[in-house]
């Protein structure tokens, strides 16, 4: 039996079996009504993820030794190694079941693989847009701005910060929660903001497209401190207790000390960063009060919702029209 990807597994019917290789994103121990221990696992590959049940009769095996020989019997995986399996690559034998009319994925055999031969990074989700394409789009956006803004952006996005910007996730869940996700999201927001700003300018509104583009590229720089990219996206202590909006504003102010901007331009970009979530209840200390800030905030929200829409419908079967409930956006999506 050939290995299947997460989208392929989601299209299987109840009763069908599968084999796959995943990285364990999360593992939670539970107890059923009979007092037996079972697990809930979120497993991911380069194409997405699956939430699965691992019942008490599942088999756990250990082939993590460097000299593991697949022709030899595997050892049983110890409880200690099961508890530390998050972030590791595993082989899965599973079966699709049905629960309350919905598919349920049961992992019946879990094998801890050699982490050098099956490096987790090779099985982790990445941006579907290549790094080369993202960098090309980034350069086009920066080159399209006036000299003061383009010079500032080139100075800011350099060396380690540039490397992290093109490597970091945009979140740990919900949207762009994978390597290169921050660049993909920020560039998409900047593209959208530029289009909106230019359209509003043609409608005789006084909008500065360069400020909208720069604000969009900078709006999530706080995520460089709020998150980190190890085997998988993780939130930092700063990200948990301060959040990326405030962190981004603080980073921007320090950058302006090193690379000074005209005071009015500095204030406009700072306002975009600190207001981009749109509402105070969504984490913005202030709400957008300029045309450019409103445009970046709306572009940010639109890109988030578009990601959730695409992520919800991409694995749907041909005869399905309505997606499962999406918690992040509080809706189902129509696959028209």
Coordinates of C-alpha atoms in Angstrom, one line a residue:
X1 CA 0.0 0.0 0.0
X2 CA 1.4 3.4 -1.0
X3 CA 1.7 6.3 1.4
X4 CA -1.2 8.8 1.3
X5 CA -1.2 12.5 2.0
X6 CA -3.6 14.2 4.4
X7 CA -5.9 15.5 1.6
X8 CA -6.0 12.0 0.1
X9 CA -6.9 10.5 3.4
X10 CA -9.7 13.0 4.0
X11 CA -11.3 11.8 0.7
X12 CA -11.4 8.1 1.8
X13 CA -14.7 6.5 2.7
X14 CA -15.6 4.9 6.0
X15 CA -13.9 1.5 6.4
X16 CA -11.0 2.3 4.1
X17 CA -7.4 1.9 5.5
X18 CA -4.3 4.0 4.9
X19 CA -0.6 4.4 5.6
X20 CA 1.1 7.8 5.9
X21 CA 4.0 9.7 7.4
X22 CA 3.2 12.7 9.6
X23 CA 4.7 15.0 12.1
X24 CA 3.0 15.1 15.5
X25 CA 1.8 18.6 16.1
X26 CA -0.1 17.8 19.3
X27 CA -0.9 14.8 21.5
X28 CA -3.4 14.9 24.3
X29 CA -4.1 12.0 26.7
X30 CA -7.7 11.3 27.5
X31 CA -9.7 8.7 29.5
X32 CA -12.8 7.0 28.1
X33 CA -16.0 6.2 30.1
X34 CA -14.5 2.8 31.0
X35 CA -11.4 4.3 32.5
X36 CA -9.2 3.3 29.6
X37 CA -6.5 5.7 28.3
X38 CA -6.6 7.0 24.7
X39 CA -5.1 9.8 22.8
X40 CA -6.2 12.6 20.5
X41 CA -3.5 13.5 18.0
X42 CA -3.2 16.4 15.5
X43 CA -0.8 15.1 12.8
X44 CA 0.5 17.3 9.9
X45 CA 2.3 16.8 6.6
X46 CA 3.3 19.2 3.8
X47 CA -0.3 19.3 2.6
X48 CA -2.3 20.0 5.8
X49 CA -3.3 18.1 8.9
X50 CA -5.6 15.5 10.4
X51 CA -7.2 15.2 13.9
X52 CA -7.2 11.6 14.9
X53 CA -8.2 9.2 17.7
X54 CA -5.7 6.7 19.1
X55 CA -7.6 4.1 21.1
X56 CA -6.3 2.0 23.9
X57 CA -5.8 -1.0 21.7
X58 CA -3.5 0.9 19.3
X59 CA 0.1 -0.4 18.8
X60 CA 3.0 1.9 19.4
X61 CA 6.4 1.0 17.9
X62 CA 9.9 2.4 18.1
X63 CA 12.2 2.5 15.0
X64 CA 14.1 5.7 16.0
X65 CA 17.5 4.0 16.4
X66 CA 20.1 5.2 13.8
X67 CA 20.8 1.6 12.8
X68 CA 17.1 0.6 12.5
X69 CA 16.5 -2.3 10.1
X70 CA 13.0 -2.4 8.7
X71 CA 13.4 -6.2 8.3
X72 CA 13.8 -6.7 12.0
X73 CA 10.9 -6.6 14.5
X74 CA 10.3 -3.2 16.0
X75 CA 10.5 -2.5 19.7
X76 CA 7.4 -1.2 21.6
X77 CA 7.5 2.5 22.2
X78 CA 7.9 3.4 25.9
X79 CA 5.4 5.6 27.7
X80 CA 8.2 8.1 28.2
X81 CA 8.8 8.4 24.5
X82 CA 5.1 8.6 23.7
X83 CA 4.9 11.6 26.1
X84 CA 7.7 13.3 24.2
X85 CA 6.6 12.5 20.6
X86 CA 5.3 16.0 19.8
X87 CA 7.4 17.4 16.9
X88 CA 8.6 14.0 15.8
X89 CA 8.0 12.2 12.5
X90 CA 5.9 9.0 12.8
X91 CA 4.6 6.3 10.5
X92 CA 0.9 5.8 10.7
X93 CA -1.4 2.9 9.9
X94 CA -5.0 4.0 10.1
X95 CA -8.6 3.5 9.2
X96 CA -11.5 5.8 8.5
X97 CA -14.6 5.4 10.6
X98 CA -17.8 7.4 11.0
X99 CA -19.0 9.2 14.1
X100 CA -22.3 11.1 14.2
X101 CA -22.3 11.3 10.4
X102 CA -18.8 12.7 10.1
X103 CA -15.6 10.9 9.2
X104 CA -13.3 10.0 12.1
X105 CA -9.7 9.0 11.5
X106 CA -8.4 6.3 13.8
X107 CA -4.6 5.7 14.0
X108 CA -4.2 2.0 14.9
X109 CA -0.4 1.7 14.6
X110 CA 2.0 4.5 15.3
X111 CA 5.7 4.1 14.7
X112 CA 8.3 6.6 15.8
X113 CA 10.8 6.9 12.9
X114 CA 14.4 7.7 12.7
X115 CA 14.4 11.5 12.9
X116 CA 17.6 11.9 10.8
X117 CA 16.3 9.7 8.0
X118 CA 12.8 11.2 8.2
X119 CA 13.6 14.8 9.2
X120 CA 10.5 16.5 10.5
X121 CA 11.3 19.7 8.5
X122 CA 10.8 17.6 5.3
X123 CA 7.2 16.8 6.2
X124 CA 6.2 20.1 7.6
X125 CA 3.7 22.4 5.8
X126 CA 5.3 25.2 3.9
X127 CA 4.0 28.1 1.9
X128 CA 2.5 26.9 -1.5
X129 CA 4.2 29.9 -3.0
X130 CA 8.0 29.4 -3.6
X131 CA 10.5 31.5 -1.7
X132 CA 11.8 32.7 -5.1
X133 CA 8.3 33.9 -6.1
X134 CA 7.7 35.6 -2.7
X135 CA 11.0 37.4 -2.9
X136 CA 10.2 38.5 -6.5
X137 CA 6.9 40.0 -5.4
X138 CA 8.5 41.6 -2.3
X139 CA 11.1 43.3 -4.5
X140 CA 8.3 44.6 -6.9
X141 CA 6.4 46.1 -4.0
X142 CA 9.5 47.8 -2.5
X143 CA 10.7 49.1 -5.9
X144 CA 7.3 50.5 -6.5
X145 CA 7.5 52.9 -3.5
X146 CA 9.1 56.3 -3.4
X147 CA 12.8 56.6 -2.4
X148 CA 12.3 57.4 1.3
X149 CA 10.0 54.5 1.9
X150 CA 11.9 52.0 -0.3
X151 CA 15.2 52.9 1.3
X152 CA 13.7 52.4 4.8
X153 CA 12.2 49.1 3.8
X154 CA 15.5 47.9 2.4
X155 CA 17.3 48.9 5.5
X156 CA 14.8 47.2 7.8
X157 CA 14.4 44.0 5.8
X158 CA 18.1 43.1 5.7
X159 CA 20.3 40.4 7.1
X160 CA 18.8 38.3 10.0
X161 CA 15.5 40.1 9.9
X162 CA 15.1 39.5 6.2
X163 CA 16.0 35.8 6.7
X164 CA 13.5 35.4 9.5
X165 CA 10.8 37.3 7.6
X166 CA 11.0 34.7 4.8
X167 CA 11.1 31.8 7.2
X168 CA 8.7 32.6 10.1
X169 CA 5.1 31.5 10.4
X170 CA 2.3 34.0 10.5
X171 CA 0.5 32.1 13.3
X172 CA 0.5 28.9 15.2
X173 CA -3.0 28.0 14.0
X174 CA -5.9 29.3 11.8
X175 CA -3.9 30.9 9.0
X176 CA -0.4 30.7 7.4
X177 CA 0.8 28.6 10.3
X178 CA 3.8 27.2 8.5
X179 CA 7.3 28.1 7.4
X180 CA 7.3 31.1 5.0
X181 CA 3.8 31.9 6.2
X182 CA 4.7 35.4 7.5
X183 CA 6.1 36.5 4.2
X184 CA 3.3 35.0 2.2
X185 CA 0.6 36.7 4.3
X186 CA 2.4 40.1 4.5
X187 CA 3.1 40.2 0.8
X188 CA -0.5 39.2 0.0
X189 CA -1.8 41.9 2.3
X190 CA 0.5 44.5 0.7
X191 CA -0.6 43.4 -2.8
X192 CA -4.3 43.8 -1.8
X193 CA -3.6 47.1 0.0
X194 CA -1.9 48.5 -3.0
X195 CA -4.8 47.6 -5.3
X196 CA -7.3 49.1 -2.8
X197 CA -5.3 52.3 -2.4
X198 CA -4.9 52.8 -6.1
X199 CA -8.7 52.2 -6.6
X200 CA -9.6 54.7 -3.9
X201 CA -7.2 57.2 -5.4
X202 CA -9.0 56.9 -8.7
X203 CA -12.2 57.6 -6.8
X204 CA -10.7 60.9 -5.8
X205 CA -10.0 59.9 -2.2
X206 CA -6.6 61.2 -0.9
X207 CA -4.8 57.9 -0.4
X208 CA -1.1 57.3 -0.5
X209 CA -0.5 53.8 -2.0
X210 CA 3.2 53.8 -0.9
X211 CA 2.2 54.3 2.8
X212 CA -0.4 51.5 2.5
X213 CA 2.2 49.1 0.9
X214 CA 4.9 49.9 3.5
X215 CA 2.4 49.6 6.4
X216 CA 1.2 46.3 5.0
X217 CA 4.7 44.9 4.8
X218 CA 5.5 46.1 8.3
X219 CA 2.1 45.4 10.0
X220 CA 3.1 42.0 11.4
X221 CA 6.8 42.5 12.2
X222 CA 6.0 41.9 15.8
X223 CA 5.4 38.2 14.9
X224 CA 9.2 37.9 14.5
X225 CA 9.3 38.1 18.3
X226 CA 5.8 36.7 19.1
X227 CA 6.5 33.4 17.3
X228 CA 9.4 31.1 16.6
X229 CA 10.0 28.4 14.1
X230 CA 11.5 25.2 15.4
X231 CA 10.2 21.9 14.2
X232 CA 6.8 23.7 14.0
X233 CA 5.4 27.1 14.7
X234 CA 5.5 28.0 18.4
X235 CA 4.4 31.0 20.4
X236 CA 7.0 32.8 22.5
X237 CA 6.4 34.0 26.1
X238 CA 6.5 37.6 24.7
X239 CA 3.9 36.6 22.1
X240 CA 1.6 35.1 24.7
X241 CA 1.7 37.9 27.3
X242 CA 2.3 41.0 25.1
X243 CA 1.1 40.0 21.6
X244 CA 2.5 40.8 18.2
X245 CA 0.7 44.2 17.8
X246 CA 2.4 45.8 20.7
X247 CA 5.7 44.0 20.0
X248 CA 5.6 45.2 16.4
X249 CA 5.0 48.9 17.4
X250 CA 8.0 48.7 19.8
X251 CA 10.2 47.1 17.1
X252 CA 9.2 49.8 14.6
X253 CA 10.0 52.7 17.0
X254 CA 13.5 51.2 17.6
X255 CA 14.0 50.8 13.9
X256 CA 13.2 54.4 13.4
X257 CA 15.9 55.4 15.8
X258 CA 18.4 53.6 13.6
X259 CA 16.9 54.5 10.3
X260 CA 15.1 57.9 10.8
X261 CA 12.0 58.8 8.8
X262 CA 10.2 62.0 8.3
X263 CA 8.2 62.4 11.5
X264 CA 4.7 62.5 9.9
X265 CA 5.6 59.4 7.8
X266 CA 6.9 57.6 11.0
X267 CA 3.6 58.4 12.8
X268 CA 1.5 57.2 9.9
X269 CA 3.3 53.8 9.7
X270 CA 3.3 53.4 13.5
X271 CA -0.5 54.0 13.5
X272 CA -1.0 51.3 10.8
X273 CA 1.0 48.8 12.9
X274 CA -0.8 49.4 16.1
X275 CA -4.3 49.6 14.6
X276 CA -4.2 46.9 12.0
X277 CA -6.5 44.4 13.9
X278 CA -9.2 47.0 13.4
X279 CA -11.0 46.9 16.8
X280 CA -9.9 47.1 20.4
X281 CA -11.6 43.8 21.2
X282 CA -9.5 42.2 18.4
X283 CA -6.3 43.3 20.0
X284 CA -5.6 46.8 18.6
X285 CA -4.9 49.5 21.2
X286 CA -6.4 52.0 18.8
X287 CA -8.7 51.7 15.8
X288 CA -7.6 52.7 12.2
X289 CA -8.1 56.5 11.8
X290 CA -6.4 57.1 8.4
X291 CA -7.3 56.0 4.9
X292 CA -4.2 53.9 4.7
X293 CA -4.7 52.3 8.1
X294 CA -8.3 51.3 7.2
X295 CA -7.1 49.8 3.9
X296 CA -4.3 47.7 5.6
X297 CA -6.7 46.6 8.3
X298 CA -9.3 45.5 5.7
X299 CA -6.7 43.8 3.5
X300 CA -5.3 41.9 6.5
X301 CA -8.8 40.7 7.5
X302 CA -9.6 39.8 3.9
X303 CA -6.4 37.7 3.4
X304 CA -7.1 35.9 6.7
X305 CA -10.7 35.0 5.6
X306 CA -9.6 34.1 2.1
X307 CA -7.0 31.7 3.6
X308 CA -9.7 30.1 5.8
X309 CA -12.0 29.8 2.8
X310 CA -9.4 28.1 0.6
X311 CA -8.2 25.9 3.4
X312 CA -11.8 24.7 4.1
X313 CA -12.7 23.8 0.6
X314 CA -9.5 22.5 -0.8
X315 CA -10.0 18.9 0.6
X316 CA -13.7 18.7 -0.1
X317 CA -15.0 15.9 -2.3
X318 CA -16.4 16.7 -5.7
X319 CA -20.0 16.2 -4.7
X320 CA -19.7 18.4 -1.5
X321 CA -20.8 22.0 -1.7
X322 CA -20.8 23.2 1.9
X323 CA -17.6 22.9 4.1
X324 CA -17.4 21.9 7.7
X325 CA -17.7 24.6 10.3
X326 CA -14.7 26.9 10.4
X327 CA -14.2 28.1 14.0
X328 CA -11.8 30.9 13.1
X329 CA -14.3 32.7 10.9
X330 CA -17.5 31.3 12.6
X331 CA -19.1 30.1 9.3
X332 CA -19.2 27.4 6.7
X333 CA -18.0 28.0 3.2
X334 CA -19.8 27.4 -0.1
X335 CA -17.6 25.5 -2.6
X336 CA -19.5 27.0 -5.6

